[in-house]
Each structure stands twice: as C-alpha cells, then as structure tokens.
Short mmCIF file of C-alpha atoms and ligand atoms in Angstrom, two decimals:
data_model
loop_
_atom_site.label_atom_id
_atom_site.label_comp_id
_atom_site.label_asym_id
_atom_site.label_seq_id
_atom_site.Cartn_x
_atom_site.Cartn_y
_atom_site.Cartn_z
CA UNK A 99 -122.22 4.46 -48.88
CA UNK A 100 -122.42 2.22 -45.82
CA UNK A 101 -121.78 -1.36 -46.78
CA UNK A 102 -124.61 -3.58 -45.53
CA UNK A 103 -123.66 -7.24 -45.14
CA UNK A 104 -126.36 -9.09 -43.19
CA UNK A 105 -125.35 -12.46 -41.78
CA UNK A 106 -128.59 -14.10 -42.85
CA UNK A 107 -130.73 -13.47 -45.92
CA UNK A 108 -133.09 -10.54 -45.31
CA UNK A 109 -136.74 -10.79 -46.27
CA UNK A 110 -137.05 -9.55 -49.86
CA UNK A 111 -140.63 -8.42 -49.38
CA UNK A 112 -141.06 -7.25 -52.94
CA UNK A 113 -143.24 -8.57 -55.74
CA UNK A 114 -140.97 -7.27 -58.53
CA UNK A 115 -137.33 -6.35 -59.22
CA UNK A 116 -135.86 -3.39 -61.16
CA UNK A 117 -133.82 -3.49 -64.37
CA UNK A 118 -131.40 -0.74 -65.43
CA UNK A 119 -132.15 -1.07 -69.13
CA UNK A 120 -132.96 -3.48 -71.96
CA UNK A 121 -129.56 -5.18 -71.66
CA UNK A 122 -130.32 -6.02 -68.05
CA UNK A 123 -133.64 -7.65 -68.88
CA UNK A 124 -131.93 -9.55 -71.72
CA UNK A 125 -129.39 -10.85 -69.20
CA UNK A 126 -132.27 -12.19 -67.06
CA UNK A 127 -133.49 -14.32 -69.96
CA UNK A 128 -130.03 -15.31 -71.31
CA UNK A 129 -128.47 -16.29 -68.00
CA UNK A 130 -130.99 -18.16 -65.84
CA UNK A 131 -130.40 -17.53 -62.15
CA UNK A 132 -128.38 -14.35 -62.73
CA UNK A 133 -131.13 -11.93 -61.66
CA UNK A 134 -134.67 -11.77 -60.38
CA UNK A 135 -137.68 -10.47 -62.34
CA UNK A 136 -140.92 -11.12 -60.47
CA UNK A 137 -141.44 -12.94 -57.16
CA UNK A 138 -143.93 -15.48 -58.47
CA UNK A 139 -141.17 -16.67 -60.85
CA UNK A 140 -138.47 -16.60 -58.20
CA UNK A 141 -137.41 -14.67 -55.12
CA UNK A 142 -134.20 -14.90 -53.05
CA UNK A 143 -136.16 -16.19 -50.04
CA UNK A 144 -138.17 -18.89 -51.83
CA UNK A 145 -135.02 -19.93 -53.71
CA UNK A 146 -133.13 -20.19 -50.44
CA UNK A 147 -135.84 -22.46 -49.05
CA UNK A 148 -135.99 -24.60 -52.20
CA UNK A 149 -132.20 -24.95 -52.16
CA UNK A 150 -132.16 -25.86 -48.45
CA UNK A 151 -134.83 -28.58 -48.88
CA UNK A 152 -133.05 -29.77 -52.04
CA UNK A 153 -129.81 -30.15 -50.08
CA UNK A 154 -131.56 -32.07 -47.29
CA UNK A 155 -133.10 -34.46 -49.82
CA UNK A 156 -129.98 -34.62 -52.06
CA UNK A 157 -131.97 -33.69 -55.16
CA UNK A 158 -131.19 -32.08 -58.51
CA UNK A 159 -133.47 -29.10 -57.84
CA UNK A 160 -136.63 -28.06 -56.04
CA UNK A 161 -139.50 -25.63 -55.92
CA UNK A 162 -141.03 -24.03 -52.82
CA UNK A 163 -144.84 -23.95 -52.92
CA UNK A 164 -147.62 -22.12 -51.13
CA UNK A 165 -148.68 -25.24 -49.18
CA UNK A 166 -148.17 -28.97 -48.99
CA UNK A 167 -151.27 -29.34 -51.16
CA UNK A 168 -149.67 -27.13 -53.82
CA UNK A 169 -146.60 -29.38 -53.60
CA UNK A 170 -148.73 -32.51 -54.24
CA UNK A 171 -150.48 -30.77 -57.15
CA UNK A 172 -147.16 -29.66 -58.68
CA UNK A 173 -145.69 -33.15 -58.25
CA UNK A 174 -148.64 -34.85 -59.98
CA UNK A 175 -148.65 -32.32 -62.82
CA UNK A 176 -144.95 -32.93 -63.43
CA UNK A 177 -145.82 -36.35 -64.86
CA UNK A 178 -149.55 -36.30 -65.65
CA UNK A 179 -151.91 -34.77 -68.15
CA UNK A 180 -155.56 -35.34 -69.09
CA UNK A 181 -156.16 -39.02 -69.85
CA UNK A 182 -153.51 -40.27 -67.43
CA UNK A 183 -154.05 -42.54 -64.45
CA UNK A 184 -152.24 -42.54 -61.12
CA UNK A 185 -151.88 -45.10 -58.36
CA UNK A 186 -152.14 -43.90 -54.80
CA UNK A 187 -151.44 -45.72 -51.54
CA UNK A 188 -154.81 -46.33 -49.85
CA UNK A 189 -153.79 -44.79 -46.54
CA UNK A 190 -152.80 -41.44 -48.02
CA UNK A 191 -153.27 -37.97 -46.54
CA UNK A 192 -156.96 -36.98 -46.83
CA UNK A 193 -156.11 -33.85 -48.82
CA UNK A 194 -154.26 -35.90 -51.44
CA UNK A 195 -157.32 -38.13 -51.88
CA UNK A 196 -159.58 -35.07 -52.11
CA UNK A 197 -157.32 -33.52 -54.76
CA UNK A 198 -157.42 -36.72 -56.82
CA UNK A 199 -161.11 -37.54 -56.34
CA UNK A 200 -162.73 -34.10 -56.39
CA UNK A 201 -160.52 -32.02 -58.69
CA UNK A 202 -158.02 -33.95 -60.82
CA UNK A 203 -160.73 -36.50 -61.81
CA UNK A 204 -162.67 -33.55 -63.25
CA UNK A 205 -159.60 -32.66 -65.35
CA UNK A 206 -159.27 -36.19 -66.71
CA UNK A 207 -156.58 -37.54 -64.37
CA UNK A 208 -158.00 -40.62 -62.65
CA UNK A 209 -156.75 -42.54 -59.62
CA UNK A 210 -156.87 -46.06 -58.19
CA UNK A 211 -156.06 -46.82 -54.56
CA UNK A 212 -153.60 -49.57 -53.72
CA UNK A 213 -153.89 -51.30 -50.32
CA UNK A 214 -150.76 -51.17 -48.18
CA UNK A 215 -150.07 -54.91 -48.66
CA UNK A 216 -150.19 -54.57 -52.47
CA UNK A 217 -147.67 -51.72 -52.89
CA UNK A 218 -144.93 -54.10 -54.07
CA UNK A 219 -147.15 -55.94 -56.57
CA UNK A 220 -148.76 -53.25 -58.69
CA UNK A 221 -149.60 -55.28 -61.79
CA UNK A 222 -153.30 -55.84 -60.95
CA UNK A 223 -153.78 -52.08 -60.61
CA UNK A 224 -152.02 -50.98 -63.81
CA UNK A 225 -153.71 -49.37 -66.80
CA UNK A 226 -152.00 -48.50 -70.07
CA UNK A 227 -152.13 -44.82 -68.98
CA UNK A 228 -150.76 -45.30 -65.45
CA UNK A 229 -147.91 -42.84 -64.84
CA UNK A 230 -146.96 -42.95 -61.17
CA UNK A 231 -147.46 -44.15 -57.62
CA UNK A 232 -148.00 -41.63 -54.82
CA UNK A 233 -147.26 -42.85 -51.29
CA UNK A 234 -145.99 -41.62 -47.93
CA UNK A 235 -142.83 -42.78 -46.14
CA UNK A 236 -144.93 -43.22 -42.98
CA UNK A 237 -148.69 -43.21 -43.18
CA UNK A 238 -151.19 -41.23 -41.18
CA UNK A 239 -152.53 -42.11 -38.60
CA UNK A 240 -151.25 -45.70 -38.20
CA UNK A 241 -147.60 -44.98 -39.03
CA UNK A 242 -147.33 -47.83 -41.50
CA UNK A 243 -143.89 -47.66 -43.10
CA UNK A 244 -143.41 -48.14 -46.84
CA UNK A 245 -140.31 -49.99 -48.09
CA UNK A 246 -139.22 -47.24 -50.47
CA UNK A 247 -136.52 -49.27 -52.23
CA UNK A 248 -138.99 -52.07 -52.98
CA UNK A 249 -141.67 -49.58 -54.07
CA UNK A 250 -139.21 -47.78 -56.39
CA UNK A 251 -138.10 -51.07 -57.99
CA UNK A 252 -141.72 -52.13 -58.50
CA UNK A 253 -142.61 -48.74 -60.05
CA UNK A 254 -139.62 -48.64 -62.36
CA UNK A 255 -140.20 -52.25 -63.49
CA UNK A 256 -143.57 -51.04 -64.85
CA UNK A 257 -142.26 -47.71 -66.19
CA UNK A 258 -143.94 -45.69 -63.42
CA UNK A 259 -142.53 -42.79 -61.44
CA UNK A 260 -142.48 -42.94 -57.64
CA UNK A 261 -143.64 -39.79 -55.82
CA UNK A 262 -143.11 -39.82 -52.05
CA UNK A 263 -144.71 -37.53 -49.50
CA UNK A 264 -141.97 -37.43 -46.85
CA UNK A 265 -143.77 -35.04 -44.47
CA UNK A 266 -143.98 -37.44 -41.50
CA UNK A 267 -140.47 -38.88 -41.70
CA UNK A 268 -138.52 -35.77 -42.78
CA UNK A 269 -135.14 -36.08 -44.54
CA UNK A 270 -133.53 -36.14 -41.09
CA UNK A 271 -134.77 -39.76 -40.90
CA UNK A 272 -135.27 -40.89 -44.50
CA UNK A 273 -134.25 -39.52 -47.88
CA UNK A 274 -136.58 -41.14 -50.43
CA UNK A 275 -134.56 -40.09 -53.52
CA UNK A 276 -131.69 -42.23 -52.26
CA UNK A 277 -134.05 -45.25 -52.38
CA UNK A 278 -134.98 -44.51 -55.99
CA UNK A 279 -137.98 -42.16 -55.65
CA UNK A 280 -138.31 -39.71 -58.56
CA UNK A 281 -139.91 -36.85 -56.62
CA UNK A 282 -140.12 -36.19 -52.90
CA UNK A 283 -142.51 -33.63 -51.47
CA UNK A 284 -143.24 -31.98 -48.15
CA UNK A 285 -145.84 -30.09 -46.31
CA UNK A 286 -143.20 -27.64 -45.04
CA UNK A 287 -145.99 -26.50 -42.69
CA UNK A 288 -145.09 -29.53 -40.55
CA UNK A 289 -141.60 -30.56 -39.43
CA UNK A 290 -139.49 -28.58 -41.92
CA UNK A 291 -140.78 -25.23 -40.65
CA UNK A 292 -141.67 -26.87 -37.35
CA UNK A 293 -143.27 -24.09 -35.27
CA UNK A 294 -146.95 -24.19 -36.36
CA UNK A 295 -146.67 -20.67 -37.77
CA UNK A 296 -146.23 -21.20 -41.54
CA UNK A 297 -148.19 -22.81 -44.38
CA UNK A 298 -145.75 -23.93 -47.09
CA UNK A 299 -144.63 -26.84 -49.24
CA UNK A 300 -141.74 -28.05 -51.36
CA UNK A 301 -141.05 -30.63 -54.08
CA UNK A 302 -137.58 -31.99 -54.86
CA UNK A 303 -136.65 -33.87 -58.06
CA UNK A 304 -133.99 -36.51 -58.60
CA UNK A 305 -133.58 -35.50 -62.28
CA UNK A 306 -132.66 -31.98 -63.42
CA UNK A 307 -135.30 -31.97 -66.16
CA UNK A 308 -138.03 -32.79 -63.63
CA UNK A 309 -136.77 -29.96 -61.42
CA UNK A 310 -137.09 -27.58 -64.39
CA UNK A 311 -140.66 -28.83 -65.02
CA UNK A 312 -141.49 -28.27 -61.34
CA UNK A 313 -140.26 -24.68 -61.46
CA UNK A 314 -142.29 -24.00 -64.58
CA UNK A 315 -145.43 -25.54 -63.06
CA UNK A 316 -144.89 -23.50 -59.88
CA UNK A 317 -144.58 -20.27 -61.85
CA UNK A 318 -147.31 -20.82 -64.44
CA UNK A 319 -149.94 -22.22 -62.06
CA UNK A 320 -148.96 -19.63 -59.46
CA UNK A 321 -148.16 -22.22 -56.78
CA UNK A 322 -145.00 -20.53 -55.50
CA UNK A 323 -144.38 -19.28 -51.96
CA UNK A 324 -144.23 -15.74 -50.54
CA UNK A 325 -140.95 -14.20 -49.27
CA UNK A 326 -142.10 -14.00 -45.63
CA UNK A 327 -143.30 -17.61 -45.46
CA UNK A 328 -140.10 -18.73 -47.19
CA UNK A 329 -137.97 -16.82 -44.70
CA UNK A 330 -139.79 -18.33 -41.70
CA UNK A 331 -139.44 -21.80 -43.22
CA UNK A 332 -135.70 -21.32 -43.78
CA UNK A 333 -135.34 -20.25 -40.17
CA UNK A 334 -137.22 -23.34 -39.01
CA UNK A 335 -135.22 -25.64 -41.24
CA UNK A 336 -131.95 -24.57 -39.60
CA UNK A 337 -132.92 -26.52 -36.46
CA UNK A 338 -134.49 -29.53 -38.22
CA UNK A 339 -131.76 -31.95 -37.16
CA UNK A 340 -131.97 -30.92 -33.49
CA UNK A 341 -135.75 -30.78 -33.37
CA UNK A 342 -136.25 -34.15 -35.05
CA UNK A 343 -133.81 -35.78 -32.62
CA UNK A 344 -135.81 -34.36 -29.70
CA UNK A 345 -139.19 -35.26 -31.24
CA UNK A 346 -138.02 -38.85 -31.79
CA UNK A 347 -136.62 -39.26 -28.30
CA UNK A 348 -139.80 -37.91 -26.68
CA UNK A 349 -142.17 -39.87 -28.93
CA UNK A 350 -140.33 -43.09 -28.16
CA UNK A 351 -140.71 -42.53 -24.40
CA UNK A 352 -144.38 -41.52 -24.79
CA UNK A 353 -145.04 -44.64 -26.91
CA UNK A 354 -143.48 -46.89 -24.26
CA UNK A 355 -145.48 -45.17 -21.52
CA UNK A 356 -148.78 -45.54 -23.39
CA UNK A 357 -148.00 -49.12 -24.34
CA UNK A 358 -147.97 -50.06 -20.66
CA UNK A 359 -150.98 -47.97 -19.64
CA UNK A 360 -154.14 -49.97 -18.75
CA UNK A 361 -156.49 -47.43 -20.43
CA UNK A 362 -154.69 -47.85 -23.77
CA UNK A 363 -155.74 -50.75 -25.99
CA UNK A 364 -153.02 -50.33 -28.66
CA UNK A 365 -150.16 -48.02 -29.63
CA UNK A 366 -149.05 -47.44 -33.22
CA UNK A 367 -145.42 -46.30 -33.27
CA UNK A 368 -142.73 -47.72 -35.57
CA UNK A 369 -140.22 -47.67 -32.71
CA UNK A 370 -142.11 -50.33 -30.74
CA UNK A 371 -140.81 -53.86 -31.43
CA UNK A 372 -144.46 -54.97 -31.85
CA UNK A 373 -145.00 -52.58 -34.79
CA UNK A 374 -145.41 -54.66 -37.99
CA UNK A 375 -142.74 -52.68 -39.90
CA UNK A 376 -140.41 -52.14 -36.94
CA UNK A 377 -137.35 -53.67 -38.64
CA UNK A 378 -137.94 -51.72 -41.84
CA UNK A 379 -138.47 -48.50 -39.88
CA UNK A 380 -135.22 -49.14 -38.02
CA UNK A 381 -133.28 -49.53 -41.25
CA UNK A 382 -134.98 -46.74 -43.18
CA UNK A 383 -134.94 -44.21 -40.33
CA UNK A 384 -131.38 -44.82 -39.20
CA UNK A 385 -132.54 -45.99 -35.75
CA UNK A 386 -135.11 -43.25 -35.23
CA UNK A 387 -138.85 -43.43 -35.70
CA UNK A 388 -140.28 -39.93 -35.83
CA UNK A 389 -142.43 -37.82 -33.55
CA UNK A 390 -145.90 -39.09 -34.51
CA UNK A 391 -147.88 -41.90 -32.90
CA UNK A 392 -151.47 -43.03 -32.48
CA UNK A 393 -153.14 -44.96 -29.70
CA UNK A 394 -156.48 -46.52 -29.02
CA UNK A 395 -158.73 -45.60 -26.11
CA UNK A 396 -162.08 -47.28 -25.49
CA UNK A 397 -164.30 -46.82 -28.59
CA UNK A 398 -166.42 -44.28 -26.82
CA UNK A 399 -166.57 -40.55 -27.65
CA UNK A 400 -166.96 -39.75 -23.95
CA UNK A 401 -163.61 -41.40 -23.16
CA UNK A 402 -161.90 -39.41 -25.93
CA UNK A 403 -163.54 -36.18 -24.76
CA UNK A 404 -162.41 -36.79 -21.18
CA UNK A 405 -158.82 -37.25 -22.39
CA UNK A 406 -158.96 -34.08 -24.51
CA UNK A 407 -160.56 -32.02 -21.76
CA UNK A 408 -157.98 -33.07 -19.17
CA UNK A 409 -154.76 -32.94 -21.19
CA UNK A 410 -153.02 -29.59 -20.98
CA UNK A 411 -149.90 -30.39 -22.98
CA UNK A 412 -151.63 -32.06 -25.96
CA UNK A 413 -154.27 -29.58 -27.16
CA UNK A 414 -156.67 -30.89 -29.81
CA UNK A 415 -155.33 -29.06 -32.87
CA UNK A 416 -155.68 -31.02 -36.11
CA UNK A 417 -152.21 -30.46 -37.50
CA UNK A 418 -148.83 -31.82 -36.44
CA UNK A 419 -145.10 -31.48 -36.11
CA UNK A 420 -144.80 -28.27 -34.13
CA UNK A 421 -142.27 -27.93 -31.31
CA UNK A 422 -145.29 -27.89 -28.96
CA UNK A 423 -147.20 -31.16 -28.64
CA UNK A 424 -150.76 -31.57 -29.89
CA UNK A 425 -153.33 -34.28 -30.44
CA UNK A 426 -155.75 -34.99 -33.23
CA UNK A 427 -158.70 -37.27 -33.86
CA UNK A 428 -158.48 -38.91 -37.31
CA UNK A 429 -162.13 -40.04 -37.48
CA UNK A 430 -163.58 -36.56 -37.11
CA UNK A 431 -160.83 -34.52 -38.84
CA UNK A 432 -158.24 -35.86 -41.33
CA UNK A 433 -160.20 -39.03 -42.23
CA UNK A 434 -163.70 -37.59 -42.10
CA UNK A 435 -164.22 -37.94 -45.86
CA UNK A 436 -163.53 -41.70 -45.93
CA UNK A 437 -166.38 -44.16 -46.42
CA UNK A 438 -167.37 -46.41 -43.51
CA UNK A 439 -165.80 -49.35 -45.32
CA UNK A 440 -162.49 -47.50 -45.79
CA UNK A 441 -162.43 -46.50 -42.12
CA UNK A 442 -163.20 -50.04 -41.00
CA UNK A 443 -160.44 -51.35 -43.29
CA UNK A 444 -157.89 -48.94 -41.77
CA UNK A 445 -159.15 -49.35 -38.19
CA UNK A 446 -160.01 -45.68 -37.80
CA UNK A 447 -162.58 -45.74 -35.02
CA UNK A 448 -163.77 -43.20 -32.48
CA UNK A 449 -161.21 -44.37 -29.90
CA UNK A 450 -158.19 -43.70 -32.11
CA UNK A 451 -156.20 -40.64 -31.00
CA UNK A 452 -153.11 -39.31 -32.76
CA UNK A 453 -150.34 -37.50 -30.91
CA UNK A 454 -147.78 -35.14 -32.34
CA UNK A 455 -145.11 -35.27 -29.66
CA UNK A 456 -143.24 -32.00 -29.23
CA UNK A 457 -139.83 -31.19 -27.79
CA UNK A 458 -140.92 -30.20 -24.27
CA UNK A 459 -139.25 -31.85 -21.23
CA UNK A 460 -140.58 -35.39 -21.53
CA UNK A 461 -141.37 -35.79 -17.79
CA UNK A 462 -143.92 -32.99 -18.20
CA UNK A 463 -145.54 -34.76 -21.16
CA UNK A 464 -145.68 -38.10 -19.36
CA UNK A 465 -147.15 -36.51 -16.21
CA UNK A 466 -149.80 -34.77 -18.31
CA UNK A 467 -150.74 -37.98 -20.11
CA UNK A 468 -150.88 -39.89 -16.81
CA UNK A 469 -153.36 -37.45 -15.31
CA UNK A 470 -155.42 -37.10 -18.51
CA UNK A 471 -155.78 -40.88 -18.85
CA UNK A 472 -156.72 -41.36 -15.25
C1 PLP B 623 -150.46 -31.57 -43.88
C2 PLP B 623 -150.08 -32.57 -44.89
C3 PLP B 623 -150.19 -32.27 -46.26
C4 PLP B 623 -150.79 -30.98 -46.77
O1 PLP B 623 -149.98 -29.90 -46.44
P1 PLP B 623 -150.55 -28.39 -46.26
O2 PLP B 623 -149.32 -27.63 -45.93
O3 PLP B 623 -151.56 -28.44 -45.17
O4 PLP B 623 -151.17 -28.00 -47.56
C5 PLP B 623 -149.75 -33.23 -47.15
N1 PLP B 623 -149.27 -34.42 -46.74
C6 PLP B 623 -149.17 -34.74 -45.44
C7 PLP B 623 -148.64 -36.07 -45.05
C8 PLP B 623 -149.57 -33.83 -44.47
O5 PLP B 623 -149.48 -34.17 -43.18
#
C-alpha cells in the first residue's frame, strides 16, 4: 500500500473512530491518549490545537472549546458549583458579565464586580463562598492593564484562584500562568486564529488536575471544538508570533498618529507614555503593547458616523484581532448591556471608537485614518 505521510496534520473530519475488537476498546480506557473514541471526547485536530495553546502558555494541559464563551464557562465550572461566589473585574468582556448575570446566577453561582482600582485589595468583596477572580490581562475597550503578579498574590492570600482571559494580550506578549494565574483562557476566534474566519476557544491550566477537570467539563457539557475549526485555528496559530509583532508595530504608529490629531480628544493605548499603566504594560508585555486601541471623537453620533462612512480600511465589524483592520463602537455593541452608571464610570460614551489594527502596510492605514477624520 502507498505510504501516506502528510507534513501537517490532516483534518480528521469524523465524529467517531473504529475499534478492531474488545481488546482495542479496553486499551482506549486503560491507556489514556493511546487512541481516539469519539470526537466530542477528543480528536487529533482539537488535541493539536489544545497542545499548541498549552505550549504557548506553558501550562500543564488544555482543552479546546467551541468558542471563547465556552472557554469562560469551562474555566468557571472548573472551580465553582451551586452556592459559590465569584469575583469579576468590573471592566470585563460583556459576554462574561452576561454569562454570570443571566445564566450562572440562575444556577446558584453568584458574582460581585470589583473596580479596577480594587483588584489588589479584595478583602471588602470576599464572601465565605468566594472561589476565584476573573479578569483580563488588558481590558476592553480602555486597555487598562492588570498587574497579574499582584492579582495572583492577592487571590492566593485569600485562597482564591485567579482566572485570566488573555485574549487581548495573547501569550506572544504575556503568559499569565508565569505570573501565578491558575487558568488562562482565550477567545481563539481573535488573535490565536487571527483571520476572522473561526469561532473557537481554549483554556489552559497550571495544574495537571485542573487540566483533567477541564477536559472532563469539555466532554460532558459538550463544549469541545470541531475538527475543521481546530485545524483552521492551528494553522492561524503557526503565525501568531509574526502577526502579533506586526499588529503591535502598526497599532503603536496608529496610536501616535491619533494622539496628535486635532479631531481626537484622547487615545487609550498602553504603549503611549501617558497611559496610566504604561510602565506595567512595558514590563508585562516585553516592550510590546498589542494591536488594540480606543480613541475619543466628539461625543456626537454624527461625528462617529462620518468617520465610519469614510474609513475604508477600518470597517465597522464588532469583533477584533483579524489580520485586516476593523473598528467597533463599544457603546452600541460590546457594552450595550451596561447600565448608564456603569458606562459613565468606565467613560464609555458615544464618541469612543475602538480600533483593531491589522497587519496591512501602515502608511495605508494612516492615510485612511487621515482622510476619514478630516
Ligand atoms: C470575543 C471575546 C470573548 C468571547 O469569545 P467568543 O469566541 O466570541 O465566544 C471573550 N473574551 C474576550 C476578551 C473577547 O474579546
């Protein structure tokens, strides 16, 4: 028979695997990892993705999930059951807040929100049932940077686990487990896959027993990822280092350009020396600051509409992290569900525009912004 030795892993587009006999199925149960049974439990493509993200984050094991939301759900369930309480950074991804407020509350897992300034002094927020703190390395849309080492020490002092959503920073900038986080999760949909063509997630554990829990939760709740989406994510991940370097370089130049533009009232980018956590971002990102930034136009929907209508290189597409640039509007998309008071507290007004800076030639991006802001 012709020997087939593909250079890369083919797509194992199969829901189930064959066994020769009873001994073979026994081997599956006796020797974990020796064979595959059923793709929801494990598939060569989703395992390859989990292993690749695990390596990037230097973890003890990982699970690939059907979305970033599934990753957040799996991470919370690793440590929580009915009756438990979680702490959550106040400027968290809107979907995380919706999961906590609308669904997990109904199942008896309650949440309190901790303002950014209070993340290193959790005592006032603790209950006897508090299990963990969920936060993001860099927040959306103001790119506030959390001191992960300080947050991990504060959590562990109170017997809490630290769960970090590292979607915005990526492990190419920051590896939260190295700072003491217990779990790190991703919307693989964003930078890890990187081409705006996949919905996927992943969670990585620092401890082997947590990794085993994650895999069980993924299988039993049916949160695991399909072979095709896993394969596309693995392909994207191969260029993560190169893409992130290009995103960071371009975003830095775009941030400097906007910072000097008369139509722009403020720019939120950790790479600017005026950013409140600039020094922390410098240390935690190894001298790079990511591809995301926000800026403030006049607080007037007409001004925002004019910008959106005139920009050709930053289409209004409420996601992020693709190789092609895009823009989003936090007030009307990601932060729509917040109360007026929460929005006022965070400074999310109609004039706030978020850019996901892609890897195009930067002169083209700057020229487009110049004409759109005119
Ligand atoms: C997009 C996003 C998520 C959710 O991921 P999905 O893949 O859309 O389910 C979670 N956290 C952050 C920071 C995100 O940007």
